Amino acid sequence: RYSTTTGALRCHAHRHKRHTPPETRAAGGRPHRLAPMSEHSTRAAASTPRSLGGLLPYVRPYRGRIALAGLFLVGAAASTLVFPLALRGLIDQGLVAADPGARVLALRNHFLMLFAVGAALGLFSAARFYMVSWLGERITADLRNAVYAHVVHQSPEFFEHTQTGEVLSRLTTDTTLVQTVVGSSLSMGLRNTVMGIGALVALVVTNPWVMTQVLGILVLIVLPTVYFGRRVRKLSRASQDRVADSSAIAAEVLNAIPVVQGYVQERREAARFGDATERAFDTAIKRTWIRSAFTAFVISATFGALLWGLYQGTQAVIAGTISAGHLGQTVLFVIILVSAVAVLSEVYGDVLRAAGATERLMELLAARSPVAEPEAPLPLPPARGGSTVRFEQVTFHYPSRPRHHALADFTLDVRAGETLALVGPSGAGKSTVLQLLMRFYDVRSGRITIDGVPVNRASLAEVRGRIGIVPQDSTVFSTSALDNIRYGRPAASEAEVQAAARAAFAHDFICALPEGYATHLGERGVRLSGGQRQRIAIARAMLKNPPLLLLDEATSALDAESERMVQAALEAAMHDRTTIVIAHRLATVLRADRIVVMDGGRIVDSGRHDELVARGGLYARLAAMQFNLETDDA
């Protein structure tokens, strides 16, 4: 029961709130392979600000908020541009007035006007900041969710070409860059663009001849920015790729810590990660140096051009052609324009980095699983006493090994309710049979049917919903024991979960955990032994109660006593359903209705244990080696 103080879940029957994760849509369409890291650097120059156009589908739902943010942005920019005009009035009318009484009154009115301008600037700026920050967080969250939901629908072929660390880097580092631009830099850029254009127009209107000369000089400044922009763009993409390299190394090593430490390779792996980090640092420094030089050039050149115009203004005051207030207004407009150019030069660099990040995220979203949903899926008929399975002259090779056939002209019939064992040496194609049946891959030729329906013509969810699998490497999630077992059927009651755990001989060790079924099992189930993880996986499959059960070395991590108990549980689970068992330990398949012997992706023999031993051949040799060895050990 739930404790009133800790909420701990005990081993007795109790109520528990059920949670079902939201459904996601499977990706279909044309296969698309994600470019590996070696290809990224050669395509880095392709990243341009136009790449941000990929964010439009995630921006459109918030058009109203964007319009409101734009209104606040224009209000803040307009308030800034009004300030020089108010200052000119203060100088020319409040300080120069001859009558002292009129001067005091004018000063008071002008200071009140300046305060009103400042208050408006503060309110508009705060509203703009909140709105664009909300947009940045919301759009980034939507993008991150879309990318993740898309990736989890990819077939295993996708992960043959793409490292997990690379995907994680795009989900974290790249989305953070996008968030920085959408939620901050882009808003600052737009605000300073409005202020810069407004200040420039005001300067041209108030000082047309001088500013015409200045604008001519500014046009010459634009030309070198093209060169700087290309260099920054290329190095920005390369920098992100190098960061992804180090993330990929870290993800790989952290998932294999026992092996790394067992072979005393901590220093070597730390050095390898350090080398990748240094390469990322070197690339980032090159990008930073180019951006610094770019910023220095733009600000210095722009400031020099505007100082020329300001010098001409001071000469006009001396000559008496303009007032002191006019000059003060010009000075402020010059400061606004120079500041806007300085901010825009930095924002442009951020935009280029975000463009590279967006491009990398769009590559993930453009990836299409070759295992696609059929346009008009055929329904599977009801399964009675298990499902029938048929492989008809199937030939298949893995995408990463195109010259090696995992299955060649493979034909197999499995009757409803039959327990079929697949045996043979490593690499014979046994696990491939299960992967094709789950439709993790599509066959190159031939056909696979479940209950008479080709698996590529039925819905993926319906095909996989009819199958329960216990893989060789049992997966345990970083959640409670209850939720790990319930993963097989999220709507199952706690009584059903506990019944499945008892059937898999997992109930006793779960109850011995500190919080029973509520105990969190740690990342990848590190708090459990290998045999305990295997029994959790068996309980999960038994809870699902599918008509077709696939066991891929389901008892490989169990000791002799646990194996006997789980074998009894599995035999009970096999009742009234079709079961396909893969086992290298032949003792686990002796009671199978039929044993199929595979070698080199083909069926070389089939029958019951006694028949296969009597005929000799591959199975007889395997049986002789294993049973003789077990006898010697005994």
mmCIF file of C-alpha atoms in Angstrom, residues 13-178:
data_model
loop_
_atom_site.group_PDB
_atom_site.id
_atom_site.type_symbol
_atom_site.label_atom_id
_atom_site.label_comp_id
_atom_site.label_asym_id
_atom_site.label_seq_id
_atom_site.Cartn_x
_atom_site.Cartn_y
_atom_site.Cartn_z
ATOM 1 C CA ALA A 13 -2.705 -5.064 -3.727
ATOM 2 C CA HIS A 14 -3.472 -1.353 -3.926
ATOM 3 C CA ARG A 15 -4.756 1.315 -6.225
ATOM 4 C CA HIS A 16 -2.321 3.079 -8.477
ATOM 5 C CA LYS A 17 -2.931 5.854 -10.954
ATOM 6 C CA ARG A 18 -2.427 4.652 -14.505
ATOM 7 C CA HIS A 19 -0.541 6.705 -16.975
ATOM 8 C CA THR A 20 -0.460 6.097 -20.690
ATOM 9 C CA PRO A 21 2.043 8.058 -22.748
ATOM 10 C CA PRO A 22 0.590 10.125 -25.572
ATOM 11 C CA GLU A 23 0.456 8.507 -28.959
ATOM 12 C CA THR A 24 2.851 9.644 -31.615
ATOM 13 C CA ARG A 25 2.601 9.343 -35.341
ATOM 14 C CA ALA A 26 4.956 7.026 -37.137
ATOM 15 C CA ALA A 27 7.037 8.530 -39.872
ATOM 16 C CA GLY A 28 6.681 7.149 -43.334
ATOM 17 C CA GLY A 29 7.816 7.950 -46.814
ATOM 18 C CA ARG A 30 11.053 7.800 -48.710
ATOM 19 C CA PRO A 31 14.132 6.532 -46.865
ATOM 20 C CA HIS A 32 16.648 9.203 -46.040
ATOM 21 C CA ARG A 33 20.014 8.528 -44.441
ATOM 22 C CA LEU A 34 21.370 11.087 -42.024
ATOM 23 C CA ALA A 35 24.689 12.455 -43.202
ATOM 24 C CA PRO A 36 27.564 11.098 -41.094
ATOM 25 C CA MET A 37 29.974 13.445 -39.390
ATOM 26 C CA SER A 38 32.556 13.169 -42.165
ATOM 27 C CA GLU A 39 30.059 14.597 -44.613
ATOM 28 C CA HIS A 40 29.033 17.516 -42.385
ATOM 29 C CA SER A 41 32.242 19.454 -42.756
ATOM 30 C CA THR A 42 32.079 19.302 -46.539
ATOM 31 C CA ARG A 43 28.570 20.771 -46.443
ATOM 32 C CA ALA A 44 29.194 23.380 -43.773
ATOM 33 C CA ALA A 45 29.310 26.269 -46.210
ATOM 34 C CA ALA A 46 25.717 25.524 -47.223
ATOM 35 C CA SER A 47 24.346 26.883 -43.926
ATOM 36 C CA THR A 48 22.845 30.333 -44.467
ATOM 37 C CA PRO A 49 20.315 32.421 -42.562
ATOM 38 C CA ARG A 50 17.755 31.026 -45.008
ATOM 39 C CA SER A 51 18.139 27.705 -43.193
ATOM 40 C CA LEU A 52 16.090 29.245 -40.377
ATOM 41 C CA GLY A 53 13.123 28.894 -42.727
ATOM 42 C CA GLY A 54 12.897 25.320 -41.476
ATOM 43 C CA LEU A 55 11.493 26.713 -38.233
ATOM 44 C CA LEU A 56 8.407 28.201 -39.943
ATOM 45 C CA PRO A 57 6.119 25.197 -39.233
ATOM 46 C CA TYR A 58 6.893 25.623 -35.530
ATOM 47 C CA VAL A 59 6.442 29.399 -35.614
ATOM 48 C CA ARG A 60 3.099 29.584 -37.454
ATOM 49 C CA PRO A 61 0.917 28.320 -34.576
ATOM 50 C CA TYR A 62 1.955 31.358 -32.532
ATOM 51 C CA ARG A 63 1.316 34.083 -35.097
ATOM 52 C CA GLY A 64 -0.808 36.071 -32.655
ATOM 53 C CA ARG A 65 1.884 36.148 -30.002
ATOM 54 C CA ILE A 66 4.502 36.989 -32.616
ATOM 55 C CA ALA A 67 2.411 39.929 -33.795
ATOM 56 C CA LEU A 68 2.050 41.101 -30.193
ATOM 57 C CA ALA A 69 5.799 40.752 -29.638
ATOM 58 C CA GLY A 70 6.366 42.748 -32.836
ATOM 59 C CA LEU A 71 4.052 45.482 -31.582
ATOM 60 C CA PHE A 72 5.961 45.719 -28.291
ATOM 61 C CA LEU A 73 9.251 45.662 -30.200
ATOM 62 C CA VAL A 74 8.213 48.569 -32.414
ATOM 63 C CA GLY A 75 6.978 50.450 -29.342
ATOM 64 C CA ALA A 76 10.342 50.025 -27.596
ATOM 65 C CA ALA A 77 12.230 51.098 -30.711
ATOM 66 C CA ALA A 78 9.968 54.097 -31.255
ATOM 67 C CA SER A 79 10.410 55.168 -27.622
ATOM 68 C CA THR A 80 14.170 55.079 -28.078
ATOM 69 C CA LEU A 81 13.971 57.120 -31.271
ATOM 70 C CA VAL A 82 11.714 59.741 -29.615
ATOM 71 C CA PHE A 83 14.300 60.377 -26.913
ATOM 72 C CA PRO A 84 16.698 62.455 -29.115
ATOM 73 C CA LEU A 85 13.755 64.607 -30.269
ATOM 74 C CA ALA A 86 12.744 65.245 -26.657
ATOM 75 C CA LEU A 87 16.349 66.095 -25.783
ATOM 76 C CA ARG A 88 16.522 68.616 -28.640
ATOM 77 C CA GLY A 89 13.429 70.344 -27.281
ATOM 78 C CA LEU A 90 14.963 70.393 -23.799
ATOM 79 C CA ILE A 91 18.169 72.072 -25.055
ATOM 80 C CA ASP A 92 16.666 74.528 -27.519
ATOM 81 C CA GLN A 93 13.555 75.516 -25.562
ATOM 82 C CA GLY A 94 14.301 74.717 -21.917
ATOM 83 C CA LEU A 95 17.888 75.961 -21.668
ATOM 84 C CA VAL A 96 17.996 78.712 -24.237
ATOM 85 C CA ALA A 97 14.769 80.525 -23.244
ATOM 86 C CA ALA A 98 15.457 84.110 -22.106
ATOM 87 C CA ASP A 99 12.794 84.432 -19.374
ATOM 88 C CA PRO A 100 13.844 82.514 -16.193
ATOM 89 C CA GLY A 101 10.226 81.693 -15.286
ATOM 90 C CA ALA A 102 9.493 80.379 -18.747
ATOM 91 C CA ARG A 103 12.752 78.444 -18.637
ATOM 92 C CA VAL A 104 11.790 76.682 -15.377
ATOM 93 C CA LEU A 105 8.343 75.820 -16.723
ATOM 94 C CA ALA A 106 9.799 74.584 -20.008
ATOM 95 C CA LEU A 107 12.422 72.473 -18.189
ATOM 96 C CA ARG A 108 9.743 70.880 -16.029
ATOM 97 C CA ASN A 109 7.564 70.013 -19.019
ATOM 98 C CA HIS A 110 10.494 68.643 -21.020
ATOM 99 C CA PHE A 111 11.737 66.524 -18.115
ATOM 100 C CA LEU A 112 8.227 65.132 -17.683
ATOM 101 C CA MET A 113 8.236 64.291 -21.388
ATOM 102 C CA LEU A 114 11.621 62.586 -21.043
ATOM 103 C CA PHE A 115 10.322 60.571 -18.073
ATOM 104 C CA ALA A 116 7.247 59.530 -20.068
ATOM 105 C CA VAL A 117 9.515 58.371 -22.888
ATOM 106 C CA GLY A 118 11.661 56.390 -20.423
ATOM 107 C CA ALA A 119 8.611 54.806 -18.771
ATOM 108 C CA ALA A 120 7.183 53.804 -22.145
ATOM 109 C CA LEU A 121 10.570 52.338 -23.112
ATOM 110 C CA GLY A 122 10.664 50.298 -19.882
ATOM 111 C CA LEU A 123 7.139 48.939 -20.263
ATOM 112 C CA PHE A 124 7.512 48.070 -23.946
ATOM 113 C CA SER A 125 10.931 46.472 -23.332
ATOM 114 C CA ALA A 126 9.620 44.319 -20.461
ATOM 115 C CA ALA A 127 6.607 43.187 -22.474
ATOM 116 C CA ARG A 128 8.809 42.437 -25.493
ATOM 117 C CA PHE A 129 11.276 40.459 -23.358
ATOM 118 C CA TYR A 130 8.544 38.314 -21.806
ATOM 119 C CA MET A 131 6.822 37.643 -25.098
ATOM 120 C CA VAL A 132 9.926 36.695 -27.087
ATOM 121 C CA SER A 133 11.276 34.597 -24.203
ATOM 122 C CA TRP A 134 7.981 32.694 -24.099
ATOM 123 C CA LEU A 135 8.139 32.182 -27.856
ATOM 124 C CA GLY A 136 11.734 30.976 -27.673
ATOM 125 C CA GLU A 137 10.959 28.443 -24.946
ATOM 126 C CA ARG A 138 7.729 27.259 -26.592
ATOM 127 C CA ILE A 139 9.085 26.911 -30.135
ATOM 128 C CA THR A 140 12.232 25.153 -28.901
ATOM 129 C CA ALA A 141 10.180 22.724 -26.802
ATOM 130 C CA ASP A 142 7.934 21.967 -29.797
ATOM 131 C CA LEU A 143 10.964 21.458 -32.028
ATOM 132 C CA ARG A 144 12.713 19.216 -29.508
ATOM 133 C CA ASN A 145 9.546 17.136 -29.066
ATOM 134 C CA ALA A 146 9.050 16.835 -32.821
ATOM 135 C CA VAL A 147 12.632 15.718 -33.425
ATOM 136 C CA TYR A 148 12.548 13.179 -30.596
ATOM 137 C CA ALA A 149 9.159 11.771 -31.628
ATOM 138 C CA HIS A 150 10.473 11.470 -35.186
ATOM 139 C CA VAL A 151 13.710 9.747 -34.172
ATOM 140 C CA VAL A 152 12.020 7.095 -32.015
ATOM 141 C CA HIS A 153 9.995 6.027 -35.060
ATOM 142 C CA GLN A 154 13.093 5.353 -37.134
ATOM 143 C CA SER A 155 13.946 1.761 -37.978
ATOM 144 C CA PRO A 156 17.168 0.146 -36.695
ATOM 145 C CA GLU A 157 18.711 0.939 -40.096
ATOM 146 C CA PHE A 158 18.802 4.596 -39.084
ATOM 147 C CA PHE A 159 20.944 3.788 -36.049
ATOM 148 C CA GLU A 160 23.332 1.722 -38.136
ATOM 149 C CA HIS A 161 24.490 5.005 -39.680
ATOM 150 C CA THR A 162 23.894 7.465 -36.827
ATOM 151 C CA GLN A 163 25.490 7.524 -33.399
ATOM 152 C CA THR A 164 23.220 8.048 -30.419
ATOM 153 C CA GLY A 165 25.507 10.808 -29.120
ATOM 154 C CA GLU A 166 25.090 12.657 -32.417
ATOM 155 C CA VAL A 167 21.311 12.596 -32.026
ATOM 156 C CA LEU A 168 21.565 13.730 -28.392
ATOM 157 C CA SER A 169 23.841 16.608 -29.409
ATOM 158 C CA ARG A 170 21.262 17.819 -31.893
ATOM 159 C CA LEU A 171 18.475 17.485 -29.359
ATOM 160 C CA THR A 172 20.353 19.509 -26.737
ATOM 161 C CA THR A 173 23.113 21.740 -28.102
ATOM 162 C CA ASP A 174 21.436 22.591 -31.395
ATOM 163 C CA THR A 175 18.008 23.274 -29.913
ATOM 164 C CA THR A 176 19.662 25.494 -27.282
ATOM 165 C CA LEU A 177 21.237 27.555 -30.072
ATOM 166 C CA VAL A 178 17.870 27.867 -31.768
#
